Amino acid sequence: MIVHAYYGGRSIVEVARELNIPEGTVKSRLHYGLRALRLALQKKKVTR
């Protein structure tokens, strides 16, 4: 989701259509994916 939305520059609606999944699923996967990424970077002391 992160690659499609952020690096691909697509909206949630576009990602949902492209992957044929509900918009809510895209939103939740983005949320949890970004949270996991943030925690991993904090653990490696890359960010606060």
XYZ file of N, CA, C and O in Angstrom:
192
model
N 0.810 -1.179 0.000
C 0.000 0.000 0.000
C 0.864 1.258 0.000
O 0.546 2.203 -0.710
N 1.896 1.242 0.797
C 2.754 2.425 0.903
C 3.395 2.740 -0.450
O 3.414 3.893 -0.875
N 3.868 1.724 -1.123
C 4.507 1.928 -2.430
C 3.497 2.465 -3.437
O 3.778 3.429 -4.153
N 2.319 1.869 -3.468
C 1.298 2.317 -4.416
C 0.855 3.747 -4.133
O 0.757 4.570 -5.045
N 0.581 4.047 -2.867
C 0.007 5.348 -2.516
C 1.049 6.462 -2.490
O 0.862 7.504 -3.110
N 2.138 6.245 -1.774
C 3.093 7.330 -1.584
C 4.091 7.446 -2.727
O 4.270 8.507 -3.300
N 4.729 6.346 -3.064
C 5.729 6.401 -4.121
C 5.098 6.418 -5.505
O 5.650 6.975 -6.441
N 3.920 5.799 -5.620
C 3.218 5.791 -6.894
C 2.384 7.034 -7.112
O 1.899 7.279 -8.214
N 2.176 7.804 -6.044
C 1.415 9.034 -6.143
C -0.064 8.829 -6.415
O -0.726 9.691 -6.977
N -0.583 7.682 -6.024
C -1.988 7.379 -6.271
C -2.844 7.700 -5.046
O -2.385 7.621 -3.919
N -4.093 8.011 -5.304
C -5.040 8.251 -4.215
C -5.521 6.912 -3.665
O -5.311 5.853 -4.269
N -6.196 6.973 -2.538
C -6.755 5.756 -1.939
C -7.753 5.115 -2.889
O -7.771 3.898 -3.057
N -8.562 5.929 -3.526
C -9.549 5.419 -4.486
C -8.851 4.713 -5.644
O -9.257 3.619 -6.061
N -7.789 5.313 -6.165
C -7.061 4.710 -7.285
C -6.408 3.391 -6.884
O -6.455 2.413 -7.641
N -5.811 3.348 -5.708
C -5.175 2.110 -5.235
C -6.227 1.023 -5.055
O -6.026 -0.131 -5.455
N -7.364 1.385 -4.466
C -8.440 0.411 -4.254
C -8.923 -0.165 -5.577
O -9.125 -1.385 -5.699
N -9.109 0.686 -6.565
C -9.557 0.204 -7.891
C -8.507 -0.671 -8.542
O -8.814 -1.719 -9.120
N -7.245 -0.238 -8.460
C -6.158 -0.990 -9.093
C -6.010 -2.384 -8.488
O -5.784 -3.358 -9.197
N -6.141 -2.484 -7.167
C -5.965 -3.758 -6.481
C -7.274 -4.511 -6.266
O -7.275 -5.618 -5.732
N -8.379 -3.880 -6.675
C -9.709 -4.479 -6.557
C -10.033 -4.868 -5.106
O -10.456 -5.988 -4.821
N -9.795 -3.922 -4.197
C -10.127 -4.111 -2.791
C -10.861 -2.866 -2.291
O -10.760 -1.807 -2.909
N -11.595 -2.972 -1.190
C -12.329 -1.821 -0.672
C -11.399 -0.689 -0.222
O -10.269 -0.931 0.214
N -11.901 0.545 -0.317
C -11.123 1.710 0.100
C -10.739 1.626 1.573
O -9.636 2.010 1.963
N -11.645 1.137 2.399
C -11.358 1.003 3.831
C -10.178 0.079 4.099
O -9.398 0.302 5.018
N -10.046 -0.957 3.284
C -8.923 -1.883 3.417
C -7.614 -1.173 3.082
O -6.609 -1.355 3.771
N -7.637 -0.361 2.045
C -6.448 0.409 1.669
C -6.058 1.342 2.812
O -4.897 1.409 3.208
N -7.040 2.045 3.371
C -6.778 2.982 4.466
C -6.184 2.280 5.678
O -5.206 2.751 6.255
N -6.770 1.155 6.058
C -6.264 0.466 7.252
C -4.883 -0.121 7.012
O -4.018 -0.060 7.887
N -4.648 -0.663 5.831
C -3.317 -1.218 5.532
C -2.265 -0.120 5.501
O -1.135 -0.322 5.954
N -2.631 1.039 4.967
C -1.703 2.177 4.992
C -1.407 2.589 6.423
O -0.254 2.839 6.788
N -2.446 2.671 7.232
C -2.282 3.079 8.629
C -1.331 2.139 9.367
O -0.353 2.585 9.978
N -1.619 0.844 9.301
C -0.795 -0.119 10.034
C 0.594 -0.264 9.422
O 1.581 -0.462 10.143
N 0.703 -0.140 8.114
C 2.003 -0.207 7.466
C 2.894 0.965 7.844
O 4.081 0.793 8.145
N 2.326 2.165 7.857
C 3.098 3.346 8.251
C 3.486 3.286 9.723
O 4.584 3.687 10.098
N 2.581 2.767 10.547
C 2.892 2.631 11.974
C 4.049 1.655 12.188
O 4.978 1.936 12.941
N 4.014 0.530 11.488
C 5.091 -0.451 11.598
C 6.413 0.118 11.103
O 7.469 -0.100 11.705
N 6.363 0.862 9.998
C 7.567 1.483 9.461
C 8.134 2.504 10.437
O 9.336 2.538 10.683
N 7.251 3.320 11.023
C 7.678 4.324 11.997
C 8.346 3.665 13.203
O 9.423 4.088 13.647
N 7.744 2.591 13.715
C 8.310 1.890 14.872
C 9.665 1.253 14.541
O 10.584 1.288 15.348
N 9.776 0.694 13.348
C 11.041 0.082 12.937
C 12.139 1.130 12.827
O 13.283 0.897 13.244
N 11.804 2.301 12.284
C 12.801 3.365 12.162
C 13.182 3.922 13.535
O 14.347 4.245 13.772
N 12.222 4.022 14.431
C 12.519 4.489 15.788
C 13.431 3.496 16.498
O 14.343 3.887 17.208
N 13.181 2.222 16.302
C 13.991 1.182 16.927
C 15.449 1.255 16.469
O 16.368 1.039 17.239
N 15.647 1.614 15.201
C 16.997 1.746 14.654
C 17.576 3.139 14.878
O 18.647 3.454 14.403
N 16.800 3.969 15.590
C 17.209 5.335 15.943
C 17.451 6.200 14.701
O 18.324 7.062 14.687
N 16.662 5.952 13.664
C 16.736 6.760 12.450
C 15.887 8.003 12.605
O 16.148 9.030 12.027
N 14.835 7.895 13.418
C 13.922 8.997 13.662
C 13.532 9.021 15.132
O 13.859 8.103 15.870
N 12.816 10.064 15.520
C 12.416 10.180 16.926
C 11.449 9.145 17.323
O 10.639 8.593 17.101
